[in-house]
C-alpha atoms as an extended CHARMM CRD file, in Angstrom:
* protein
*
       293  EXT
         1         1  MET       CA             10.1420000000      -17.4270000000       18.1690000000  PROA      1               0.0000000000
         2         2  LYS       CA             10.9440000000      -17.1760000000       14.2250000000  PROA      2               0.0000000000
         3         3  ASN       CA             11.5700000000      -19.9950000000       11.4310000000  PROA      3               0.0000000000
         4         4  HSD       CA             14.3710000000      -18.7920000000        9.6040000000  PROA      4               0.0000000000
         5         5  SER       CA             14.4390000000      -22.1060000000        7.0090000000  PROA      5               0.0000000000
         6         6  PHE       CA             12.3040000000      -20.1100000000        5.1770000000  PROA      6               0.0000000000
         7         7  LYS       CA             15.1280000000      -17.2750000000        4.4960000000  PROA      7               0.0000000000
         8         8  HSD       CA             16.6630000000      -18.5360000000        1.4530000000  PROA      8               0.0000000000
         9         9  TRP       CA             13.2890000000      -18.8680000000       -0.4240000000  PROA      9               0.0000000000
        10        10  LEU       CA             12.5180000000      -15.3230000000        0.4690000000  PROA      10              0.0000000000
        11        11  GLY       CA             15.4420000000      -13.8170000000       -0.5700000000  PROA      11              0.0000000000
        12        12  THR       CA             15.3380000000      -15.7760000000       -3.9860000000  PROA      12              0.0000000000
        13        13  ALA       CA             11.7140000000      -14.6100000000       -4.3170000000  PROA      13              0.0000000000
        14        14  ALA       CA             12.9090000000      -10.9720000000       -3.7630000000  PROA      14              0.0000000000
        15        15  MET       CA             15.5740000000      -11.1510000000       -6.1660000000  PROA      15              0.0000000000
        16        16  ALA       CA             13.2040000000      -12.8450000000       -8.9210000000  PROA      16              0.0000000000
        17        17  ALA       CA             10.9080000000       -9.8370000000       -8.4620000000  PROA      17              0.0000000000
        18        18  GLY       CA             13.7220000000       -7.4710000000       -8.8320000000  PROA      18              0.0000000000
        19        19  LEU       CA             13.2470000000       -5.9050000000       -5.5090000000  PROA      19              0.0000000000
        20        20  THR       CA             15.6010000000       -4.2530000000       -3.0210000000  PROA      20              0.0000000000
        21        21  PHE       CA             15.6580000000       -5.8560000000        0.2930000000  PROA      21              0.0000000000
        22        22  GLY       CA             18.0800000000       -3.8490000000        2.2820000000  PROA      22              0.0000000000
        23        23  THR       CA             19.4880000000       -6.3690000000        4.9020000000  PROA      23              0.0000000000
        24        24  LEU       CA             16.9260000000       -9.2080000000        4.2800000000  PROA      24              0.0000000000
        25        25  GLY       CA             18.6070000000      -12.3880000000        4.9110000000  PROA      25              0.0000000000
        26        26  CYS       CA             20.3980000000      -10.7900000000        8.1690000000  PROA      26              0.0000000000
        27        27  ALA       CA             17.0100000000      -10.9840000000       10.2340000000  PROA      27              0.0000000000
        28        28  GLN       CA             17.8970000000      -13.3640000000       13.1790000000  PROA      28              0.0000000000
        29        29  ALA       CA             16.3920000000      -11.0880000000       15.3920000000  PROA      29              0.0000000000
        30        30  ALA       CA             17.0670000000      -11.1100000000       19.2820000000  PROA      30              0.0000000000
        31        31  ASP       CA             13.8600000000      -11.3390000000       21.5510000000  PROA      31              0.0000000000
        32        32  ASP       CA             13.6550000000       -7.6010000000       21.4370000000  PROA      32              0.0000000000
        33        33  THR       CA             13.7120000000       -7.0380000000       18.1170000000  PROA      33              0.0000000000
        34        34  ILE       CA             10.3810000000       -7.1140000000       16.1950000000  PROA      34              0.0000000000
        35        35  GLU       CA             10.5130000000       -7.4320000000       12.1930000000  PROA      35              0.0000000000
        36        36  PHE       CA              7.8740000000       -5.7650000000       10.0780000000  PROA      36              0.0000000000
        37        37  GLY       CA              7.4860000000       -6.2640000000        6.2470000000  PROA      37              0.0000000000
        38        38  TRP       CA              6.5850000000       -3.3930000000        4.1760000000  PROA      38              0.0000000000
        39        39  THR       CA              6.2690000000       -2.4800000000        0.3530000000  PROA      39              0.0000000000
        40        40  ALA       CA              7.1760000000        0.9160000000       -1.2560000000  PROA      40              0.0000000000
        41        41  TRP       CA              3.7370000000        2.5870000000       -1.4550000000  PROA      41              0.0000000000
        42        42  SER       CA              3.2540000000        5.9660000000        0.0990000000  PROA      42              0.0000000000
        43        43  ASP       CA              0.7250000000        4.7670000000        2.5410000000  PROA      43              0.0000000000
        44        44  ALA       CA              2.3970000000        1.5210000000        3.6370000000  PROA      44              0.0000000000
        45        45  GLU       CA              5.8370000000        3.5180000000        4.1460000000  PROA      45              0.0000000000
        46        46  PHE       CA              3.9290000000        6.2110000000        6.4130000000  PROA      46              0.0000000000
        47        47  ILE       CA              1.9060000000        3.7720000000        8.2930000000  PROA      47              0.0000000000
        48        48  THR       CA              4.7850000000        1.1420000000        8.6670000000  PROA      48              0.0000000000
        49        49  LYS       CA              7.3760000000        3.9630000000        9.6620000000  PROA      49              0.0000000000
        50        50  LEU       CA              4.8640000000        5.6710000000       11.9110000000  PROA      50              0.0000000000
        51        51  ALA       CA              4.2650000000        2.4020000000       13.6260000000  PROA      51              0.0000000000
        52        52  LYS       CA              7.9370000000        1.7620000000       14.2730000000  PROA      52              0.0000000000
        53        53  ARG       CA              8.5870000000        5.2290000000       15.7440000000  PROA      53              0.0000000000
        54        54  VAL       CA              5.6080000000        4.8870000000       18.4500000000  PROA      54              0.0000000000
        55        55  ILE       CA              6.7680000000        1.3520000000       19.1980000000  PROA      55              0.0000000000
        56        56  GLU       CA             10.2520000000        2.2940000000       19.8160000000  PROA      56              0.0000000000
        57        57  GLU       CA              9.4000000000        5.5130000000       21.9050000000  PROA      57              0.0000000000
        58        58  HSD       CA              6.4790000000        3.3930000000       24.0100000000  PROA      58              0.0000000000
        59        59  THR       CA              8.1670000000        0.3200000000       24.5500000000  PROA      59              0.0000000000
        60        60  ASP       CA             11.4510000000       -1.3210000000       24.7560000000  PROA      60              0.0000000000
        61        61  TYR       CA             11.2170000000       -2.8470000000       21.6550000000  PROA      61              0.0000000000
        62        62  ASP       CA             13.3710000000       -2.3990000000       18.4080000000  PROA      62              0.0000000000
        63        63  VAL       CA             11.5300000000       -2.4810000000       15.2950000000  PROA      63              0.0000000000
        64        64  LYS       CA             13.3940000000       -3.6990000000       11.9110000000  PROA      64              0.0000000000
        65        65  LEU       CA             11.7740000000       -2.7970000000        8.5090000000  PROA      65              0.0000000000
        66        66  THR       CA             12.1890000000       -5.0220000000        5.7250000000  PROA      66              0.0000000000
        67        67  LEU       CA             11.4240000000       -3.8590000000        2.1800000000  PROA      67              0.0000000000
        68        68  SER       CA              9.5830000000       -6.6540000000        0.1970000000  PROA      68              0.0000000000
        69        69  ALA       CA              7.2790000000       -7.4150000000       -2.2780000000  PROA      69              0.0000000000
        70        70  ILE       CA              3.7890000000       -7.8480000000       -1.0300000000  PROA      70              0.0000000000
        71        71  GLY       CA              3.3890000000      -11.5260000000       -1.7760000000  PROA      71              0.0000000000
        72        72  VAL       CA              6.6300000000      -12.3360000000       -0.3920000000  PROA      72              0.0000000000
        73        73  GLN       CA              5.1360000000      -10.5610000000        2.9210000000  PROA      73              0.0000000000
        74        74  TYR       CA              2.4760000000      -12.5290000000        3.2280000000  PROA      74              0.0000000000
        75        75  GLN       CA              4.4920000000      -15.6660000000        2.8850000000  PROA      75              0.0000000000
        76        76  GLY       CA              7.0770000000      -14.5420000000        5.1230000000  PROA      76              0.0000000000
        77        77  VAL       CA              4.7220000000      -13.7830000000        8.2050000000  PROA      77              0.0000000000
        78        78  ALA       CA              2.8230000000      -16.9560000000        7.3350000000  PROA      78              0.0000000000
        79        79  ASN       CA              6.3300000000      -18.6810000000        7.8960000000  PROA      79              0.0000000000
        80        80  GLY       CA              7.3640000000      -16.8050000000       11.1110000000  PROA      80              0.0000000000
        81        81  ASP       CA             10.0820000000      -15.1300000000        9.1110000000  PROA      81              0.0000000000
        82        82  LEU       CA              8.4760000000      -12.1030000000        9.3210000000  PROA      82              0.0000000000
        83        83  ASP       CA              6.5730000000      -10.9110000000       12.6500000000  PROA      83              0.0000000000
        84        84  ALA       CA              3.9270000000       -8.7640000000       11.0260000000  PROA      84              0.0000000000
        85        85  MET       CA              2.9110000000       -6.1680000000        8.0570000000  PROA      85              0.0000000000
        86        86  LEU       CA              0.6890000000       -3.7950000000        8.0590000000  PROA      86              0.0000000000
        87        87  MET       CA             -0.8200000000       -3.3500000000        4.7240000000  PROA      87              0.0000000000
        88        88  ALA       CA             -3.1320000000       -6.1380000000        4.1100000000  PROA      88              0.0000000000
        89        89  TRP       CA             -5.5150000000       -4.8900000000        1.5000000000  PROA      89              0.0000000000
        90        90  LEU       CA             -8.9750000000       -6.4990000000        2.2960000000  PROA      90              0.0000000000
        91        91  PRO       CA            -11.5420000000       -8.2710000000        1.4650000000  PROA      91              0.0000000000
        92        92  ASP       CA            -10.8660000000       -8.1260000000       -2.5350000000  PROA      92              0.0000000000
        93        93  THR       CA             -7.3840000000       -6.5930000000       -3.5390000000  PROA      93              0.0000000000
        94        94  HSD       CA             -5.4530000000       -9.3060000000       -1.5780000000  PROA      94              0.0000000000
        95        95  ALA       CA             -7.9190000000      -12.2460000000       -1.6180000000  PROA      95              0.0000000000
        96        96  ASP       CA             -5.6820000000      -14.5270000000       -3.4850000000  PROA      96              0.0000000000
        97        97  TYR       CA             -2.8270000000      -13.9680000000       -1.1780000000  PROA      97              0.0000000000
        98        98  MET       CA             -4.7760000000      -14.3580000000        2.3170000000  PROA      98              0.0000000000
        99        99  ALA       CA             -6.6620000000      -17.4470000000        0.9940000000  PROA      99              0.0000000000
       100       100  ARG       CA             -3.1820000000      -19.0160000000        0.9490000000  PROA      100             0.0000000000
       101       101  VAL       CA             -1.9490000000      -18.0350000000        4.3860000000  PROA      101             0.0000000000
       102       102  LYS       CA             -5.4250000000      -17.6440000000        6.2940000000  PROA      102             0.0000000000
       103       103  ASP       CA             -4.8410000000      -20.5430000000        8.3910000000  PROA      103             0.0000000000
       104       104  ASP       CA             -1.3300000000      -19.4130000000        9.3980000000  PROA      104             0.0000000000
       105       105  VAL       CA             -1.7060000000      -15.8050000000       10.2280000000  PROA      105             0.0000000000
       106       106  ASP       CA             -3.4630000000      -13.7910000000       12.9500000000  PROA      106             0.0000000000
       107       107  ASN       CA             -5.6360000000      -10.5970000000       11.8490000000  PROA      107             0.0000000000
       108       108  LEU       CA             -4.8950000000       -8.0160000000       14.5230000000  PROA      108             0.0000000000
       109       109  GLY       CA             -7.3960000000       -5.5800000000       12.9940000000  PROA      109             0.0000000000
       110       110  THR       CA             -8.4240000000       -2.7200000000       10.5300000000  PROA      110             0.0000000000
       111       111  ILE       CA             -5.9870000000        0.2530000000       10.5270000000  PROA      111             0.0000000000
       112       112  TYR       CA             -8.2310000000        2.2170000000        8.0550000000  PROA      112             0.0000000000
       113       113  ASP       CA            -10.8780000000        1.7230000000        6.2910000000  PROA      113             0.0000000000
       114       114  ASN       CA            -12.6880000000        2.8860000000        2.7520000000  PROA      114             0.0000000000
       115       115  ALA       CA             -9.6710000000        2.6770000000        0.6440000000  PROA      115             0.0000000000
       116       116  ARG       CA            -10.2390000000        2.7140000000       -2.7670000000  PROA      116             0.0000000000
       117       117  LEU       CA             -8.6350000000        1.2140000000       -5.9300000000  PROA      117             0.0000000000
       118       118  GLY       CA             -8.9700000000        1.9820000000       -9.4070000000  PROA      118             0.0000000000
       119       119  TRP       CA             -7.8060000000        3.6750000000      -12.6530000000  PROA      119             0.0000000000
       120       120  VAL       CA             -7.3070000000        7.3270000000      -12.3940000000  PROA      120             0.0000000000
       121       121  VAL       CA             -6.6260000000       10.2760000000      -14.8590000000  PROA      121             0.0000000000
       122       122  PRO       CA             -6.3610000000       14.0570000000      -14.5820000000  PROA      122             0.0000000000
       123       123  ASP       CA             -9.2880000000       16.2550000000      -14.2140000000  PROA      123             0.0000000000
       124       124  TYR       CA             -8.0130000000       18.1720000000      -17.7200000000  PROA      124             0.0000000000
       125       125  VAL       CA             -8.8580000000       14.6720000000      -19.5220000000  PROA      125             0.0000000000
       126       126  PRO       CA            -12.3370000000       15.6430000000      -20.4940000000  PROA      126             0.0000000000
       127       127  GLU       CA            -14.7820000000       13.8850000000      -18.6090000000  PROA      127             0.0000000000
       128       128  ASP       CA            -17.2320000000       13.8260000000      -21.8730000000  PROA      128             0.0000000000
       129       129  GLN       CA            -14.4610000000       11.8760000000      -23.7210000000  PROA      129             0.0000000000
       130       130  LEU       CA            -13.3920000000        9.7560000000      -20.6790000000  PROA      130             0.0000000000
       131       131  ALA       CA            -15.4970000000        9.0190000000      -17.7010000000  PROA      131             0.0000000000
       132       132  SER       CA            -15.4840000000        5.2090000000      -17.8040000000  PROA      132             0.0000000000
       133       133  ILE       CA            -13.5270000000        2.3520000000      -17.9510000000  PROA      133             0.0000000000
       134       134  GLU       CA            -15.7680000000        1.3530000000      -21.0950000000  PROA      134             0.0000000000
       135       135  ASP       CA            -14.6480000000        4.7030000000      -22.6310000000  PROA      135             0.0000000000
       136       136  LEU       CA            -11.2430000000        3.5520000000      -23.2990000000  PROA      136             0.0000000000
       137       137  LYS       CA            -12.5720000000        1.1400000000      -25.9360000000  PROA      137             0.0000000000
       138       138  LYS       CA            -13.0890000000        4.4650000000      -28.3430000000  PROA      138             0.0000000000
       139       139  ASP       CA            -10.5600000000        4.6950000000      -30.7770000000  PROA      139             0.0000000000
       140       140  ALA       CA             -9.8170000000        8.3390000000      -30.1930000000  PROA      140             0.0000000000
       141       141  VAL       CA             -9.2270000000        7.6620000000      -26.4680000000  PROA      141             0.0000000000
       142       142  GLN       CA             -7.4680000000        4.7100000000      -27.1560000000  PROA      142             0.0000000000
       143       143  GLU       CA             -4.8780000000        7.1330000000      -29.5310000000  PROA      143             0.0000000000
       144       144  LYS       CA             -4.5360000000        9.8470000000      -27.0770000000  PROA      144             0.0000000000
       145       145  LEU       CA             -3.1270000000        7.0200000000      -24.4410000000  PROA      145             0.0000000000
       146       146  ASP       CA             -1.0200000000        5.2320000000      -26.9990000000  PROA      146             0.0000000000
       147       147  GLY       CA             -2.4670000000        2.2760000000      -25.8360000000  PROA      147             0.0000000000
       148       148  LYS       CA             -0.9390000000        2.5290000000      -22.6260000000  PROA      148             0.0000000000
       149       149  ILE       CA             -2.2930000000        2.1120000000      -18.7710000000  PROA      149             0.0000000000
       150       150  GLN       CA              0.7190000000        2.9000000000      -16.4780000000  PROA      150             0.0000000000
       151       151  GLY       CA              1.0020000000        0.4130000000      -13.6960000000  PROA      151             0.0000000000
       152       152  ILE       CA              2.7810000000       -0.2410000000      -10.6550000000  PROA      152             0.0000000000
       153       153  ASP       CA              4.8070000000       -2.9090000000       -9.1580000000  PROA      153             0.0000000000
       154       154  PRO       CA              3.8250000000       -6.4280000000      -11.2220000000  PROA      154             0.0000000000
       155       155  GLY       CA              3.1140000000       -8.1030000000       -7.6730000000  PROA      155             0.0000000000
       156       156  ALA       CA              0.7270000000       -5.7200000000       -6.5130000000  PROA      156             0.0000000000
       157       157  GLY       CA             -3.0410000000       -6.8180000000       -5.7610000000  PROA      157             0.0000000000
       158       158  LEU       CA             -4.2930000000       -3.6510000000       -7.9490000000  PROA      158             0.0000000000
       159       159  MET       CA             -2.0280000000       -5.0320000000      -11.1610000000  PROA      159             0.0000000000
       160       160  GLN       CA             -3.6850000000       -8.3440000000      -10.6890000000  PROA      160             0.0000000000
       161       161  LEU       CA             -6.9790000000       -6.6470000000      -10.4610000000  PROA      161             0.0000000000
       162       162  SER       CA             -5.9790000000       -4.5190000000      -13.5570000000  PROA      162             0.0000000000
       163       163  ASN       CA             -4.9990000000       -7.6830000000      -15.7460000000  PROA      163             0.0000000000
       164       164  THR       CA             -8.5340000000       -8.6360000000      -14.7460000000  PROA      164             0.0000000000
       165       165  THR       CA            -10.2600000000       -5.4010000000      -15.5690000000  PROA      165             0.0000000000
       166       166  ILE       CA             -8.4190000000       -5.7270000000      -19.1370000000  PROA      166             0.0000000000
       167       167  ASP       CA             -9.8290000000       -8.8020000000      -19.9430000000  PROA      167             0.0000000000
       168       168  ASP       CA            -13.4380000000       -8.0860000000      -18.3810000000  PROA      168             0.0000000000
       169       169  TYR       CA            -13.6910000000       -4.9350000000      -20.6870000000  PROA      169             0.0000000000
       170       170  GLY       CA            -12.1420000000       -6.3740000000      -23.7760000000  PROA      170             0.0000000000
       171       171  LEU       CA             -9.3630000000       -4.2400000000      -23.7570000000  PROA      171             0.0000000000
       172       172  ASP       CA             -6.8810000000       -6.3240000000      -25.5900000000  PROA      172             0.0000000000
       173       173  ASP       CA             -5.3550000000       -3.3990000000      -27.4850000000  PROA      173             0.0000000000
       174       174  TYR       CA             -3.8620000000       -2.0360000000      -24.2390000000  PROA      174             0.0000000000
       175       175  ARG       CA             -0.6060000000       -2.7280000000      -22.5220000000  PROA      175             0.0000000000
       176       176  LEU       CA             -0.1840000000       -2.6960000000      -18.6150000000  PROA      176             0.0000000000
       177       177  ILE       CA              2.8700000000       -0.9800000000      -17.9850000000  PROA      177             0.0000000000
       178       178  SER       CA              4.4960000000       -2.6270000000      -14.5290000000  PROA      178             0.0000000000
       179       179  ALA       CA              7.0270000000       -0.3170000000      -12.9920000000  PROA      179             0.0000000000
       180       180  SER       CA              6.8860000000        0.8360000000       -9.4710000000  PROA      180             0.0000000000
       181       181  GLY       CA              4.6920000000        3.3600000000       -7.4150000000  PROA      181             0.0000000000
       182       182  ALA       CA              7.1240000000        5.9720000000       -7.6550000000  PROA      182             0.0000000000
       183       183  ALA       CA              7.4110000000        5.4880000000      -11.1450000000  PROA      183             0.0000000000
       184       184  MET       CA              3.7190000000        5.5260000000      -11.7830000000  PROA      184             0.0000000000
       185       185  THR       CA              3.6000000000        9.0050000000      -10.0990000000  PROA      185             0.0000000000
       186       186  ALA       CA              6.8690000000       10.1780000000      -12.2540000000  PROA      186             0.0000000000
       187       187  ALA       CA              4.7530000000        9.3700000000      -15.3590000000  PROA      187             0.0000000000
       188       188  LEU       CA              1.9220000000       10.9450000000      -13.9640000000  PROA      188             0.0000000000
       189       189  ALA       CA              4.0170000000       13.9570000000      -13.0750000000  PROA      189             0.0000000000
       190       190  ARG       CA              5.5290000000       14.3030000000      -16.5550000000  PROA      190             0.0000000000
       191       191  ALA       CA              2.0600000000       14.0620000000      -18.0860000000  PROA      191             0.0000000000
       192       192  GLU       CA              0.3340000000       16.6940000000      -15.6820000000  PROA      192             0.0000000000
       193       193  LYS       CA              3.2260000000       19.2980000000      -16.6180000000  PROA      193             0.0000000000
       194       194  ARG       CA              2.5010000000       18.6660000000      -20.5000000000  PROA      194             0.0000000000
       195       195  GLU       CA             -1.1080000000       18.3870000000      -19.7490000000  PROA      195             0.0000000000
       196       196  GLU       CA             -1.1080000000       14.9930000000      -21.8210000000  PROA      196             0.0000000000
       197       197  TRP       CA             -3.7500000000       11.9850000000      -21.2830000000  PROA      197             0.0000000000
       198       198  ILE       CA             -2.6230000000        9.3850000000      -19.1390000000  PROA      198             0.0000000000
       199       199  VAL       CA             -4.4880000000        6.5160000000      -17.0160000000  PROA      199             0.0000000000
       200       200  VAL       CA             -2.4540000000        5.1070000000      -13.9530000000  PROA      200             0.0000000000
       201       201  THR       CA             -3.4320000000        2.6690000000      -11.5450000000  PROA      201             0.0000000000
       202       202  GLY       CA             -4.2750000000        4.5120000000       -8.4000000000  PROA      202             0.0000000000
       203       203  TRP       CA             -5.6730000000        4.2550000000       -4.9820000000  PROA      203             0.0000000000
       204       204  THR       CA             -6.5880000000        6.1920000000       -2.1210000000  PROA      204             0.0000000000
       205       205  PRO       CA             -5.2540000000        7.3990000000        0.1200000000  PROA      205             0.0000000000
       206       206  HSD       CA             -2.2800000000        8.5210000000       -1.7310000000  PROA      206             0.0000000000
       207       207  TRP       CA             -0.5680000000       11.8900000000       -1.5960000000  PROA      207             0.0000000000
       208       208  MET       CA             -1.0360000000       12.5500000000       -5.4270000000  PROA      208             0.0000000000
       209       209  PHE       CA             -4.6470000000       13.3610000000       -4.8120000000  PROA      209             0.0000000000
       210       210  GLY       CA             -3.3460000000       16.1170000000       -2.8210000000  PROA      210             0.0000000000
       211       211  ARG       CA             -0.7550000000       17.1830000000       -5.1650000000  PROA      211             0.0000000000
       212       212  TRP       CA             -3.2100000000       17.0200000000       -8.4420000000  PROA      212             0.0000000000
       213       213  ASP       CA             -6.5270000000       17.3030000000       -9.5720000000  PROA      213             0.0000000000
       214       214  LEU       CA             -7.3680000000       13.6730000000      -10.1800000000  PROA      214             0.0000000000
       215       215  ARG       CA            -10.3370000000       11.6440000000      -10.7090000000  PROA      215             0.0000000000
       216       216  PHE       CA            -10.9410000000        7.9930000000      -10.7690000000  PROA      216             0.0000000000
       217       217  LEU       CA            -12.8880000000        6.2460000000      -13.9230000000  PROA      217             0.0000000000
       218       218  ASP       CA            -15.8710000000        4.5980000000      -13.3800000000  PROA      218             0.0000000000
       219       219  ASP       CA            -15.9620000000        0.9420000000      -13.0480000000  PROA      219             0.0000000000
       220       220  PRO       CA            -19.3600000000       -0.6190000000      -14.0930000000  PROA      220             0.0000000000
       221       221  ASN       CA            -18.2950000000       -4.2180000000      -13.8310000000  PROA      221             0.0000000000
       222       222  GLY       CA            -16.8800000000       -3.4900000000      -10.3730000000  PROA      222             0.0000000000
       223       223  THR       CA            -13.4670000000       -5.4810000000      -11.4730000000  PROA      223             0.0000000000
       224       224  LEU       CA            -11.5660000000       -3.3270000000       -9.2780000000  PROA      224             0.0000000000
       225       225  GLY       CA            -13.2260000000       -4.0180000000       -6.1550000000  PROA      225             0.0000000000
       226       226  GLU       CA            -15.6720000000       -2.0510000000       -3.7040000000  PROA      226             0.0000000000
       227       227  ALA       CA            -13.9730000000       -0.2460000000       -0.8040000000  PROA      227             0.0000000000
       228       228  GLN       CA            -11.2910000000       -1.8370000000        1.0630000000  PROA      228             0.0000000000
       229       229  HSD       CA            -10.0840000000       -2.0640000000        4.7200000000  PROA      229             0.0000000000
       230       230  VAL       CA             -6.3750000000       -2.0740000000        5.2220000000  PROA      230             0.0000000000
       231       231  ASP       CA             -5.2460000000       -4.6430000000        8.0310000000  PROA      231             0.0000000000
       232       232  VAL       CA             -2.3960000000       -5.9440000000       10.1140000000  PROA      232             0.0000000000
       233       233  ILE       CA             -1.7440000000       -9.4950000000        9.9220000000  PROA      233             0.0000000000
       234       234  ALA       CA              0.8560000000      -11.6890000000       12.2700000000  PROA      234             0.0000000000
       235       235  ARG       CA              2.5050000000      -14.6990000000       12.5070000000  PROA      235             0.0000000000
       236       236  LYS       CA              1.1510000000      -17.3390000000       14.9040000000  PROA      236             0.0000000000
       237       237  GLY       CA              2.2410000000      -16.9490000000       18.4700000000  PROA      237             0.0000000000
       238       238  PHE       CA              3.1700000000      -12.9360000000       17.9600000000  PROA      238             0.0000000000
       239       239  LYS       CA              0.4500000000      -12.2150000000       20.4240000000  PROA      239             0.0000000000
       240       240  ASP       CA              1.9970000000      -14.2280000000       22.9160000000  PROA      240             0.0000000000
       241       241  ASP       CA              5.4420000000      -13.0790000000       22.1990000000  PROA      241             0.0000000000
       242       242  TYR       CA              4.8060000000       -9.4780000000       22.2570000000  PROA      242             0.0000000000
       243       243  PRO       CA              1.3230000000       -8.6290000000       24.0240000000  PROA      243             0.0000000000
       244       244  GLU       CA              2.0980000000       -5.0590000000       24.4690000000  PROA      244             0.0000000000
       245       245  VAL       CA              3.0560000000       -4.4710000000       20.8530000000  PROA      245             0.0000000000
       246       246  ALA       CA             -0.0500000000       -6.5000000000       19.6690000000  PROA      246             0.0000000000
       247       247  THR       CA             -2.2370000000       -4.2080000000       21.7430000000  PROA      247             0.0000000000
       248       248  PHE       CA             -0.9400000000       -1.5060000000       19.9060000000  PROA      248             0.0000000000
       249       249  LEU       CA             -1.6360000000       -3.0090000000       16.4750000000  PROA      249             0.0000000000
       250       250  SER       CA             -4.8230000000       -3.7830000000       17.1410000000  PROA      250             0.0000000000
       251       251  ASN       CA             -5.6260000000       -0.2920000000       18.4110000000  PROA      251             0.0000000000
       252       252  TYR       CA             -3.9610000000        1.0900000000       15.4340000000  PROA      252             0.0000000000
       253       253  LYS       CA             -6.4790000000        3.2210000000       13.6000000000  PROA      253             0.0000000000
       254       254  VAL       CA             -5.5770000000        6.4210000000       11.2830000000  PROA      254             0.0000000000
       255       255  ASP       CA             -8.1980000000        8.4900000000        9.7940000000  PROA      255             0.0000000000
       256       256  LEU       CA             -8.3870000000        8.3870000000        5.8730000000  PROA      256             0.0000000000
       257       257  GLU       CA             -8.2620000000       11.8480000000        5.3670000000  PROA      257             0.0000000000
       258       258  GLU       CA             -5.5870000000       12.5620000000        7.9420000000  PROA      258             0.0000000000
       259       259  LEU       CA             -3.1800000000       10.0090000000        6.5750000000  PROA      259             0.0000000000
       260       260  GLN       CA             -3.6610000000       11.4010000000        3.2010000000  PROA      260             0.0000000000
       261       261  ALA       CA             -2.6630000000       14.6990000000        4.4830000000  PROA      261             0.0000000000
       262       262  ALA       CA              0.0770000000       13.2850000000        6.3030000000  PROA      262             0.0000000000
       263       263  MET       CA              1.3450000000       11.3140000000        3.2420000000  PROA      263             0.0000000000
       264       264  TYR       CA              1.3460000000       14.6500000000        0.8510000000  PROA      264             0.0000000000
       265       265  ASP       CA              3.3220000000       16.3890000000        4.0150000000  PROA      265             0.0000000000
       266       266  ALA       CA              5.8410000000       13.6490000000        3.8770000000  PROA      266             0.0000000000
       267       267  GLN       CA              6.1820000000       14.1240000000        0.1560000000  PROA      267             0.0000000000
       268       268  GLU       CA              6.4570000000       17.9810000000        0.7480000000  PROA      268             0.0000000000
       269       269  THR       CA              9.1810000000       17.5910000000        3.3430000000  PROA      269             0.0000000000
       270       270  SER       CA             10.3100000000       13.9800000000        4.2420000000  PROA      270             0.0000000000
       271       271  TYR       CA              8.6010000000       10.7700000000        6.1920000000  PROA      271             0.0000000000
       272       272  GLU       CA             10.4650000000       11.5370000000        9.1510000000  PROA      272             0.0000000000
       273       273  GLU       CA              9.1450000000       15.0390000000        9.6810000000  PROA      273             0.0000000000
       274       274  ALA       CA              5.6750000000       14.1630000000        8.5590000000  PROA      274             0.0000000000
       275       275  ILE       CA              5.4960000000       11.6220000000       11.0430000000  PROA      275             0.0000000000
       276       276  GLN       CA              6.9340000000       13.7700000000       13.8380000000  PROA      276             0.0000000000
       277       277  THR       CA              4.2970000000       16.2500000000       13.1310000000  PROA      277             0.0000000000
       278       278  TYR       CA              1.3800000000       13.5670000000       13.0930000000  PROA      278             0.0000000000
       279       279  ILE       CA              3.1780000000       12.4940000000       16.5620000000  PROA      279             0.0000000000
       280       280  ASP       CA              3.0520000000       16.0380000000       17.9860000000  PROA      280             0.0000000000
       281       281  GLU       CA             -0.6100000000       16.6480000000       16.8220000000  PROA      281             0.0000000000
       282       282  HSD       CA             -2.3020000000       13.4280000000       17.9610000000  PROA      282             0.0000000000
       283       283  PRO       CA             -1.0400000000       12.6080000000       21.3880000000  PROA      283             0.0000000000
       284       284  ASP       CA             -4.2510000000       11.5070000000       23.2050000000  PROA      284             0.0000000000
       285       285  GLN       CA             -4.7430000000        9.3860000000       20.0840000000  PROA      285             0.0000000000
       286       286  ILE       CA             -1.1840000000        7.6350000000       20.3180000000  PROA      286             0.0000000000
       287       287  GLU       CA             -1.7480000000        6.9940000000       23.8790000000  PROA      287             0.0000000000
       288       288  SER       CA             -5.0490000000        5.4200000000       23.2200000000  PROA      288             0.0000000000
       289       289  TRP       CA             -3.3110000000        2.9810000000       20.8550000000  PROA      289             0.0000000000
       290       290  PHE       CA             -1.6730000000        1.0840000000       23.6670000000  PROA      290             0.0000000000
       291       291  GLU       CA             -4.4650000000        1.0050000000       26.1140000000  PROA      291             0.0000000000
       292       292  GLU       CA             -5.9210000000       -2.4570000000       26.8710000000  PROA      292             0.0000000000
       293       293  GLY       CA             -9.4320000000       -3.3780000000       25.1830000000  PROA      293             0.0000000000
């Protein structure tokens, strides 16, 4: 079923990444427990926790969620230590991660598409002064931003692409600040309150677009990638071990706009309440997720 020889490496890598893993290291799951990796991004949290609730309510399986860095998740699924992850951003964002494990995992399908990565600014930042990543080269713009771009967790594909973007656009005088998704939105909230200039690494779907008026900077060089689809990848053998859940994951589709609205609801209430609201409002859709193709 699962290969636990990888457990020590996984825990060590997690500690090196400075992440909180909850009960990782105790994942000796019984046959009726399925383990998903997840990352503390708002879309990943909603999608993964919604899947857990629906699986547990419609099948006899329990679902364990293990918080970990995205790169660790890919390796964990490939080695069979995790059953699946529901946040594979393809084809560009996680291209490097996927290239390393593509022969050792199964792609069960796309949850949502037309996702986007980019650098984001509040709408009160004048567009005639800052509309494109190219505009960051202006001395006045760099001074307004204190030469900083607020990032998220360092292992994220968005951060890798952002480093490439800095090199590609010749933004050597800027510092990409590594933090977390929560730290990024906290910095954005502080800037919004004072109407200060800020550039953050952002993506859709994200609840922050429901809370504030924001825009993406143009990326004429395309270094941050085109529209992405977000897929489920599972360990080899998962479909045979859990055919009912594999069918669910293959059928698991969420509209991007509805997801973004639910994520904002989760911020205003809680993930538990927002997930229950989504379930209450989409009974037919949820039933269709378990139908054989």
